[in-house]
Each structure stands twice: as C-alpha cells, then as structure tokens.
Tab-separated table of C-alpha atoms in Angstrom:
chain	number	residue	atom	x	y	z
A	1	UNK	CA	0.036	-0.139	-0.205
A	2	UNK	CA	1.331	3.320	-0.791
A	3	UNK	CA	2.098	5.785	2.196
A	4	UNK	CA	-0.646	8.377	3.149
A	5	UNK	CA	0.534	12.067	3.566
A	6	UNK	CA	0.816	13.165	7.162
A	7	UNK	CA	-1.095	16.852	6.541
A	8	UNK	CA	-4.118	17.220	7.990
A	9	UNK	CA	-6.326	19.897	6.440
A	10	UNK	CA	-9.544	20.951	8.209
A	11	UNK	CA	-12.229	22.726	7.018
A	12	UNK	CA	-15.777	24.042	7.941
A	13	UNK	CA	-18.792	22.733	6.341
A	14	UNK	CA	-22.564	24.193	7.259
A	15	UNK	CA	-25.325	21.965	8.079
A	16	UNK	CA	-28.412	23.274	6.793
A	17	UNK	CA	-30.968	20.604	8.206
A	18	UNK	CA	-32.165	17.372	9.650
A	19	UNK	CA	-31.588	15.689	12.928
A	20	UNK	CA	-29.865	12.312	14.164
A	21	UNK	CA	-32.061	9.480	13.339
A	22	UNK	CA	-34.379	11.727	11.729
A	23	UNK	CA	-34.964	12.541	7.347
A	24	UNK	CA	-35.463	16.420	6.784
A	25	UNK	CA	-39.212	17.109	5.960
A	26	UNK	CA	-39.629	18.796	2.053
A	27	UNK	CA	-39.302	22.231	3.645
A	28	UNK	CA	-36.179	21.176	5.166
A	29	UNK	CA	-34.654	19.730	2.429
A	30	UNK	CA	-31.612	21.897	0.890
A	31	UNK	CA	-29.334	21.163	-2.556
A	32	UNK	CA	-26.031	22.110	-0.152
A	33	UNK	CA	-27.377	21.139	2.832
A	34	UNK	CA	-23.543	20.426	3.565
A	35	UNK	CA	-21.366	22.710	1.728
A	36	UNK	CA	-19.298	20.232	-0.208
A	37	UNK	CA	-15.908	19.780	-1.659
A	38	UNK	CA	-15.348	19.959	-4.972
A	39	UNK	CA	-12.180	18.921	-7.311
A	40	UNK	CA	-11.765	19.461	-10.696
A	41	UNK	CA	-7.863	19.513	-12.890
A	42	UNK	CA	-4.979	21.006	-10.852
A	43	UNK	CA	-7.144	20.664	-7.514
A	44	UNK	CA	-7.900	17.023	-7.894
A	45	UNK	CA	-4.442	16.133	-8.585
A	46	UNK	CA	-3.288	18.088	-5.813
A	47	UNK	CA	-5.749	16.330	-3.772
A	48	UNK	CA	-4.968	12.663	-4.820
A	49	UNK	CA	-1.208	12.935	-5.433
A	50	UNK	CA	0.590	9.586	-4.847
A	51	UNK	CA	-2.948	8.724	-5.191
A	52	UNK	CA	-4.386	9.111	-1.307
A	53	UNK	CA	-5.522	12.155	0.264
A	54	UNK	CA	-4.514	14.076	3.135
A	55	UNK	CA	-6.934	12.881	6.366
A	56	UNK	CA	-9.961	15.644	5.888
A	57	UNK	CA	-11.115	16.939	9.410
A	58	UNK	CA	-15.180	17.621	9.090
A	59	UNK	CA	-15.940	20.494	11.605
A	60	UNK	CA	-19.825	18.653	11.988
A	61	UNK	CA	-20.035	15.043	12.149
A	62	UNK	CA	-21.418	12.667	9.287
A	63	UNK	CA	-22.683	9.843	9.087
A	64	UNK	CA	-23.012	9.131	5.521
A	65	UNK	CA	-20.354	10.529	2.539
A	66	UNK	CA	-22.359	11.391	-0.505
A	67	UNK	CA	-20.213	11.410	-3.714
A	68	UNK	CA	-20.100	12.607	-7.433
A	69	UNK	CA	-17.223	11.692	-9.766
A	70	UNK	CA	-16.510	11.022	-13.459
A	71	UNK	CA	-13.620	8.204	-14.271
A	72	UNK	CA	-13.007	6.518	-17.368
A	73	UNK	CA	-13.302	3.163	-15.334
A	74	UNK	CA	-15.693	1.524	-12.429
A	75	UNK	CA	-13.488	0.995	-9.126
A	76	UNK	CA	-11.612	4.564	-9.183
A	77	UNK	CA	-12.189	5.359	-5.624
A	78	UNK	CA	-12.254	4.305	-2.462
A	79	UNK	CA	-13.244	6.050	1.031
A	80	UNK	CA	-12.484	5.298	4.614
A	81	UNK	CA	-13.710	7.229	8.203
A	82	UNK	CA	-13.279	7.802	11.342
A	83	UNK	CA	-14.755	9.160	14.183
A	84	UNK	CA	-11.304	10.309	16.247
A	85	UNK	CA	-8.723	10.814	13.164
A	86	UNK	CA	-7.032	7.764	14.866
A	87	UNK	CA	-8.913	4.918	14.286
A	88	UNK	CA	-10.159	4.132	10.645
A	89	UNK	CA	-12.609	2.198	9.377
A	90	UNK	CA	-11.709	-0.134	6.398
A	91	UNK	CA	-11.317	1.307	2.806
A	92	UNK	CA	-14.715	1.067	0.828
A	93	UNK	CA	-15.836	1.307	-2.968
A	94	UNK	CA	-18.591	3.390	-2.931
A	95	UNK	CA	-22.603	1.617	-3.166
A	96	UNK	CA	-22.940	3.286	-6.781
A	97	UNK	CA	-26.147	4.583	-7.453
A	98	UNK	CA	-25.915	5.489	-10.813
A	99	UNK	CA	-23.245	5.131	-13.399
A	100	UNK	CA	-23.556	5.989	-17.006
A	101	UNK	CA	-20.335	6.652	-19.586
A	102	UNK	CA	-18.081	8.493	-17.231
A	103	UNK	CA	-20.540	9.966	-14.556
A	104	UNK	CA	-20.927	8.209	-11.504
A	105	UNK	CA	-23.162	8.718	-8.304
A	106	UNK	CA	-22.940	6.926	-4.706
A	107	UNK	CA	-21.883	7.081	-1.234
A	108	UNK	CA	-20.160	5.208	1.380
A	109	UNK	CA	-21.406	5.214	5.191
A	110	UNK	CA	-19.392	5.175	7.848
A	111	UNK	CA	-20.157	2.346	9.389
A	112	UNK	CA	-17.844	2.893	12.250
A	113	UNK	CA	-19.901	5.414	13.365
A	114	UNK	CA	-22.839	3.989	13.134
A	115	UNK	CA	-21.618	1.248	15.040
A	116	UNK	CA	-20.658	3.468	18.044
A	117	UNK	CA	-23.706	5.838	17.647
A	118	UNK	CA	-21.300	8.629	17.366
A	119	UNK	CA	-20.950	10.744	14.190
A	120	UNK	CA	-17.569	10.484	11.731
A	121	UNK	CA	-15.238	13.415	11.843
A	122	UNK	CA	-12.841	12.594	9.505
A	123	UNK	CA	-12.676	10.937	6.060
A	124	UNK	CA	-9.964	10.094	3.246
A	125	UNK	CA	-10.253	9.160	-0.164
A	126	UNK	CA	-7.601	7.465	-2.375
A	127	UNK	CA	-7.574	5.762	-5.889
A	128	UNK	CA	-6.754	2.190	-6.127
A	129	UNK	CA	-2.885	1.299	-7.326
A	130	UNK	CA	-4.321	-0.009	-10.891
A	131	UNK	CA	-6.788	2.461	-11.663
A	132	UNK	CA	-6.879	5.719	-13.310
A	133	UNK	CA	-7.276	9.152	-11.406
A	134	UNK	CA	-11.010	10.347	-11.748
A	135	UNK	CA	-11.465	13.653	-13.575
A	136	UNK	CA	-14.284	15.501	-11.191
A	137	UNK	CA	-14.697	14.609	-7.816
A	138	UNK	CA	-17.950	16.044	-5.519
A	139	UNK	CA	-17.287	14.919	-1.639
A	140	UNK	CA	-20.074	15.615	0.194
A	141	UNK	CA	-20.515	14.719	4.250
A	142	UNK	CA	-23.879	14.044	5.202
A	143	UNK	CA	-25.022	14.433	8.944
A	144	UNK	CA	-27.327	11.380	8.555
A	145	UNK	CA	-27.986	8.133	6.403
A	146	UNK	CA	-31.581	8.318	5.280
A	147	UNK	CA	-34.050	5.858	5.990
A	148	UNK	CA	-35.054	3.171	3.117
A	149	UNK	CA	-37.990	4.270	1.167
A	150	UNK	CA	-41.081	2.462	2.092
A	151	UNK	CA	-42.388	0.901	-1.165
A	152	UNK	CA	-45.859	1.485	-0.405
A	153	UNK	CA	-44.908	5.151	-0.798
A	154	UNK	CA	-43.668	4.750	-4.317
A	155	UNK	CA	-45.464	6.784	-7.149
A	156	UNK	CA	-45.436	5.857	-11.198
A	157	UNK	CA	-45.759	9.708	-11.828
A	158	UNK	CA	-46.295	13.293	-10.354
A	159	UNK	CA	-47.613	15.684	-12.636
A	160	UNK	CA	-48.056	19.209	-12.543
A	161	UNK	CA	-51.798	20.911	-12.451
A	162	UNK	CA	-50.714	22.605	-15.685
A	163	UNK	CA	-51.340	21.767	-18.967
A	164	UNK	CA	-48.305	20.111	-19.816
A	165	UNK	CA	-48.330	22.173	-23.351
A	166	UNK	CA	-47.832	25.364	-21.264
A	167	UNK	CA	-44.254	24.118	-19.870
A	168	UNK	CA	-42.951	21.601	-22.205
A	169	UNK	CA	-43.569	22.927	-25.860
A	170	UNK	CA	-42.088	25.931	-27.447
A	171	UNK	CA	-44.901	28.720	-26.307
A	172	UNK	CA	-44.137	32.270	-26.535
A	173	UNK	CA	-43.607	34.349	-23.682
A	174	UNK	CA	-43.960	38.068	-23.346
A	175	UNK	CA	-40.158	38.164	-24.236
A	176	UNK	CA	-39.685	35.751	-26.725
A	177	UNK	CA	-40.258	32.072	-27.581
A	178	UNK	CA	-39.036	29.226	-25.021
A	179	UNK	CA	-38.713	25.328	-25.124
A	180	UNK	CA	-38.995	23.837	-21.700
A	181	UNK	CA	-37.850	20.111	-22.407
A	182	UNK	CA	-39.876	17.476	-20.620
A	183	UNK	CA	-38.786	15.069	-17.926
A	184	UNK	CA	-39.297	12.378	-21.028
A	185	UNK	CA	-36.707	14.192	-23.127
A	186	UNK	CA	-34.140	13.567	-20.338
A	187	UNK	CA	-35.314	10.364	-19.107
A	188	UNK	CA	-35.915	11.187	-15.970
A	189	UNK	CA	-36.591	8.329	-13.312
A	190	UNK	CA	-40.485	8.686	-11.662
A	191	UNK	CA	-40.590	10.194	-8.461
A	192	UNK	CA	-39.953	7.983	-5.560
A	193	UNK	CA	-42.540	9.250	-3.424
A	194	UNK	CA	-45.041	11.988	-3.577
A	195	UNK	CA	-44.374	15.719	-3.079
A	196	UNK	CA	-46.865	18.406	-2.151
A	197	UNK	CA	-48.046	21.077	-4.494
A	198	UNK	CA	-47.491	24.644	-4.148
A	199	UNK	CA	-48.570	28.008	-5.555
A	200	UNK	CA	-45.168	29.625	-6.452
A	201	UNK	CA	-44.296	33.068	-5.389
A	202	UNK	CA	-41.235	33.363	-5.721
A	203	UNK	CA	-37.673	31.492	-7.594
A	204	UNK	CA	-34.342	31.055	-5.869
A	205	UNK	CA	-31.077	30.577	-8.784
A	206	UNK	CA	-28.368	27.494	-7.882
A	207	UNK	CA	-25.742	25.732	-9.861
A	208	UNK	CA	-25.133	22.253	-10.268
A	209	UNK	CA	-21.528	22.645	-9.046
A	210	UNK	CA	-20.938	19.584	-12.156
A	211	UNK	CA	-18.281	20.080	-14.495
A	212	UNK	CA	-18.722	23.460	-16.677
A	213	UNK	CA	-17.213	22.562	-19.734
A	214	UNK	CA	-18.682	18.481	-19.606
A	215	UNK	CA	-17.830	16.003	-21.750
A	216	UNK	CA	-21.440	14.443	-20.866
A	217	UNK	CA	-24.459	15.214	-22.623
A	218	UNK	CA	-27.240	17.524	-20.226
A	219	UNK	CA	-29.158	14.627	-20.071
A	220	UNK	CA	-26.721	11.969	-19.049
A	221	UNK	CA	-25.751	15.047	-16.050
A	222	UNK	CA	-29.434	15.288	-15.491
A	223	UNK	CA	-30.104	11.414	-14.849
A	224	UNK	CA	-26.704	11.240	-12.273
A	225	UNK	CA	-27.965	14.599	-10.083
A	226	UNK	CA	-31.295	13.001	-9.827
A	227	UNK	CA	-30.008	9.647	-9.233
A	228	UNK	CA	-27.748	11.001	-6.787
A	229	UNK	CA	-30.744	12.885	-5.044
A	230	UNK	CA	-32.952	10.141	-4.679
A	231	UNK	CA	-30.548	7.361	-3.779
A	232	UNK	CA	-27.923	9.059	-1.678
A	233	UNK	CA	-29.976	11.866	-0.378
A	234	UNK	CA	-32.804	9.938	-0.098
A	235	UNK	CA	-35.055	12.626	-1.738
A	236	UNK	CA	-38.396	11.944	-3.677
A	237	UNK	CA	-37.221	13.154	-7.187
A	238	UNK	CA	-34.088	15.469	-8.312
A	239	UNK	CA	-34.158	18.871	-6.100
A	240	UNK	CA	-34.760	21.671	-8.354
A	241	UNK	CA	-37.577	22.555	-10.408
A	242	UNK	CA	-35.875	23.276	-13.487
A	243	UNK	CA	-32.288	23.415	-14.783
A	244	UNK	CA	-30.735	25.399	-17.437
A	245	UNK	CA	-27.816	23.317	-19.470
A	246	UNK	CA	-24.547	25.033	-20.911
A	247	UNK	CA	-26.417	25.308	-24.015
A	248	UNK	CA	-29.276	27.401	-22.723
A	249	UNK	CA	-31.635	24.478	-22.785
A	250	UNK	CA	-34.372	24.644	-20.105
A	251	UNK	CA	-35.240	21.264	-18.793
A	252	UNK	CA	-37.880	20.212	-16.681
A	253	UNK	CA	-37.256	18.751	-13.351
A	254	UNK	CA	-40.305	18.977	-10.454
A	255	UNK	CA	-42.356	21.345	-12.607
A	256	UNK	CA	-43.717	25.017	-11.120
A	257	UNK	CA	-46.184	23.288	-9.131
A	258	UNK	CA	-44.159	20.777	-6.849
A	259	UNK	CA	-42.315	21.391	-3.975
A	260	UNK	CA	-38.786	21.012	-4.483
A	261	UNK	CA	-35.523	20.341	-2.213
A	262	UNK	CA	-33.418	23.066	-2.770
A	263	UNK	CA	-33.421	25.926	0.184
A	264	UNK	CA	-33.282	24.629	3.803
A	265	UNK	CA	-36.800	25.780	5.737
A	266	UNK	CA	-37.939	27.978	2.525
A	267	UNK	CA	-38.991	25.388	-0.335
A	268	UNK	CA	-42.626	25.877	-0.331
A	269	UNK	CA	-43.605	28.288	-2.791
A	270	UNK	CA	-40.142	28.783	-4.235
A	271	UNK	CA	-38.947	27.628	-7.928
A	272	UNK	CA	-35.594	25.985	-7.866
A	273	UNK	CA	-33.544	27.062	-10.876
A	274	UNK	CA	-30.269	25.364	-11.458
A	275	UNK	CA	-27.778	26.428	-14.032
A	276	UNK	CA	-25.805	22.904	-14.872
A	277	UNK	CA	-22.339	23.737	-13.949
A	278	UNK	CA	-19.837	25.491	-11.782
A	279	UNK	CA	-19.839	29.492	-11.641
A	280	UNK	CA	-17.494	30.257	-9.126
A	281	UNK	CA	-15.586	31.894	-11.428
A	282	UNK	CA	-17.198	31.123	-14.839
A	283	UNK	CA	-20.302	33.467	-16.003
A	284	UNK	CA	-23.075	31.780	-17.644
A	285	UNK	CA	-23.180	32.068	-21.660
A	286	UNK	CA	-25.526	34.851	-22.825
A	287	UNK	CA	-27.772	32.389	-24.383
A	288	UNK	CA	-28.242	30.644	-20.493
A	289	UNK	CA	-29.145	34.274	-19.253
A	290	UNK	CA	-31.309	34.643	-21.785
A	291	UNK	CA	-33.683	31.494	-21.387
A	292	UNK	CA	-33.355	32.110	-17.775
A	293	UNK	CA	-34.725	35.280	-18.199
A	294	UNK	CA	-37.302	34.023	-20.220
A	295	UNK	CA	-38.484	31.251	-18.212
A	296	UNK	CA	-38.591	33.826	-15.432
A	297	UNK	CA	-40.793	36.027	-17.084
A	298	UNK	CA	-42.717	32.985	-17.955
A	299	UNK	CA	-43.038	32.220	-14.476
A	300	UNK	CA	-44.202	35.746	-13.997
A	301	UNK	CA	-46.966	35.869	-16.272
A	302	UNK	CA	-48.555	32.388	-15.226
A	303	UNK	CA	-48.100	32.617	-11.816
A	304	UNK	CA	-47.518	36.548	-10.728
A	305	UNK	CA	-44.143	35.636	-9.193
A	306	UNK	CA	-42.037	39.178	-9.439
A	307	UNK	CA	-39.155	40.121	-11.205
A	308	UNK	CA	-37.960	41.999	-8.127
A	309	UNK	CA	-34.447	41.188	-7.108
A	310	UNK	CA	-36.381	40.158	-3.451
A	311	UNK	CA	-38.327	37.675	-5.070
A	312	UNK	CA	-35.574	36.174	-6.815
A	313	UNK	CA	-32.794	35.578	-5.009
A	314	UNK	CA	-29.105	33.356	-5.066
A	315	UNK	CA	-29.344	30.845	-2.612
A	316	UNK	CA	-26.683	31.905	-0.843
A	317	UNK	CA	-29.011	34.611	0.204
A	318	UNK	CA	-30.981	32.078	2.406
A	319	UNK	CA	-28.051	29.523	3.669
A	320	UNK	CA	-24.044	29.367	4.635
A	321	UNK	CA	-23.350	28.263	1.026
A	322	UNK	CA	-21.331	29.653	-1.641
A	323	UNK	CA	-24.118	28.692	-4.343
A	324	UNK	CA	-25.014	29.606	-6.894
A	325	UNK	CA	-21.265	30.592	-7.245
A	326	UNK	CA	-19.929	34.125	-7.504
A	327	UNK	CA	-19.673	34.805	-11.123
A	328	UNK	CA	-23.473	33.506	-11.381
A	329	UNK	CA	-24.331	35.400	-8.589
A	330	UNK	CA	-23.593	38.799	-10.063
A	331	UNK	CA	-25.109	38.336	-13.190
A	332	UNK	CA	-28.488	37.659	-11.359
A	333	UNK	CA	-29.761	41.335	-11.765
A	334	UNK	CA	-28.894	41.149	-15.674
A	335	UNK	CA	-30.931	38.024	-15.988
A	336	UNK	CA	-33.764	40.147	-14.410
A	337	UNK	CA	-33.360	42.952	-16.144
A	338	UNK	CA	-33.654	40.792	-19.498
A	339	UNK	CA	-36.666	39.195	-17.776
A	340	UNK	CA	-38.270	42.448	-17.480
A	341	UNK	CA	-37.115	44.241	-21.074
A	342	UNK	CA	-36.442	41.096	-23.236
A	343	UNK	CA	-33.343	39.496	-24.678
A	344	UNK	CA	-31.744	38.477	-27.629
A	345	UNK	CA	-29.150	35.681	-28.451
A	346	UNK	CA	-27.126	36.562	-31.638
C-alpha cells in the first residue's frame, strides 16, 4: 500500500437541516445542506497526489459521504472514515447509485461511527493502485443516513396541475419564445414518493457544481444528479424545479407547482432554477442568461412571481453556502433586467 501523507487539512461545513435519526421534511431539504468539497483539474491532482488524499477533518459530524465523480473505469475511488482521526474504518468502494458513461454517483456510510452511536469527523479518499484518477470529484459529508423508502410510498408519476403544453412545448413568452424540455426528454426516473403541491411566489437561482465544460450530455448529467438526490440523499426526486444547461436548453425537473428540495426551510412556494455547471469564476453564457430570463418571465406571467430582486434570490441569500457561485450570483440582476425588458441571442 502506498504511504499516506501526514498533512491534515481542516475545513468548516455548514449543516442546513436534519437531526440524528430523522429524515428532513420537504420544507427542510436543501441542495447544499452541507457545503461540499469539489475537485477538478489541478485541485484534484493535488488532492490525490500519490494516490491517497490527506486526512480531511469535517467540522460538523457525518454518517454518510455522498460522492459524485467522473472516471473512465469503475472502481476508481475508495473512502474510509474515522471518529477521532486515529482509528480508521476499512477502505470501502462506494455504493454506486448511478453509472452512465464516465459519470458516477454514490456514497459510503460511516459504519464505524454508526456502530459507536457517534458521528464520524474525518475522511480520506484514494485511487486504487491499478486505476486511473477520476477527472472530477465532489465529496459531500452528510449528517445522517436517510431511511430506506417504504415501497408503499413509491409512485409512478407526479404531474403538474398546469397543462403540459404550457411548460413542455415551444411557447411564446412576453419576451420571446421558449421551449422547456420535458422529463421524458432527459429520461427522468419516476419520483420515488409523492411531493406536496404549491402555489409558486418566488424563485431561487442555483448552480449544480458539476463540470462546466462537460463531456457528458445534459441529459446524462441530469440523470446522475437525480439518482444522487434520490438514492444518496433519500429525496423523492431531483431537488430542483428547472435546470438550464450550458447550451441554453431549459429542462423541466419537478415543474412549477411541486415543492422542490433546494433551500433549507424555504422550499414552499419557491421555484428552484439551477444552472448546470460550476459558476464560481465562470459566468453563464448569453444563451443561458436569456433563456433563464424567459423562464422567469413565463413564471411571472403564469403565476405572478415578481421579477424584483427580493423575490428572485441566489441560494446564498438563504443559507451559508457559496451557491450559485460568485460569477453567477453577480449576473442575477442582469438576468432580471432581461426578464423585464427582453433579450436576444446572436
């Protein structure tokens, strides 16, 4: 086995919701309930230099490590956890909940902590000696292991009360035509349990923190996110109401009248719009801005959602998170101006 580096790096995470042994309610659920660690390019190479990461201390305890990673082959990642940073669990391959092309989603449970009726506080990741390094990795320490879903709660589908044509087809808005692609267009799974209906009155802008220059199709990336939300976080469905891919296409997720899971303690009446990619320093494209503006204008026309900045916020305005990234957060005002006045994409 390769030697581990002795360097220990500590960081603070922000826990949004949930108590030990309890599953958060729909209203509590948050797409970044814990501020995750994201690695790509040079950052990922530095993390896994020599094959094994430094020991990572998590300021708030966890019982599950959620993982999103891109890798050319299976078995490219292992995780171990510790309550005290001294005694460690065995290395474990993640339970894979989604695998499509290079995109993986899954989790490793801190069974050592659960057995001791405690929370883990440390974790490490490594790449087995015979495997190539992943190209993208998100590590999300989660405070609890969601309970298994009761089969009686599984539903075949949940439809919005609005006529599908209003949201799925190419329809005019007050500032131009917009097509919203349906769940069938991206191959969505059925919701795993029913969600509450709502009358939308506000909207929140997010980013997915997945690769921005993505080798995956938007449809495949959406399926990865949905599987992670359902099978690792234990949610009914993908957390957002809509997503917008790098090419500007708008994708229906939960839809406009179903309560989402994207902002802690503020999901009711709140439409979550997530831009696919990471927008910490990379702005969204002109096409993304324009079509997000058209979506907001359509929501304004259909439900009366105000285009005021107080009603359309960035996720960070509700919780201790970097989401939707500094670059996108700085573009929200411009998106709202386009929603009010119109926009053109050359």
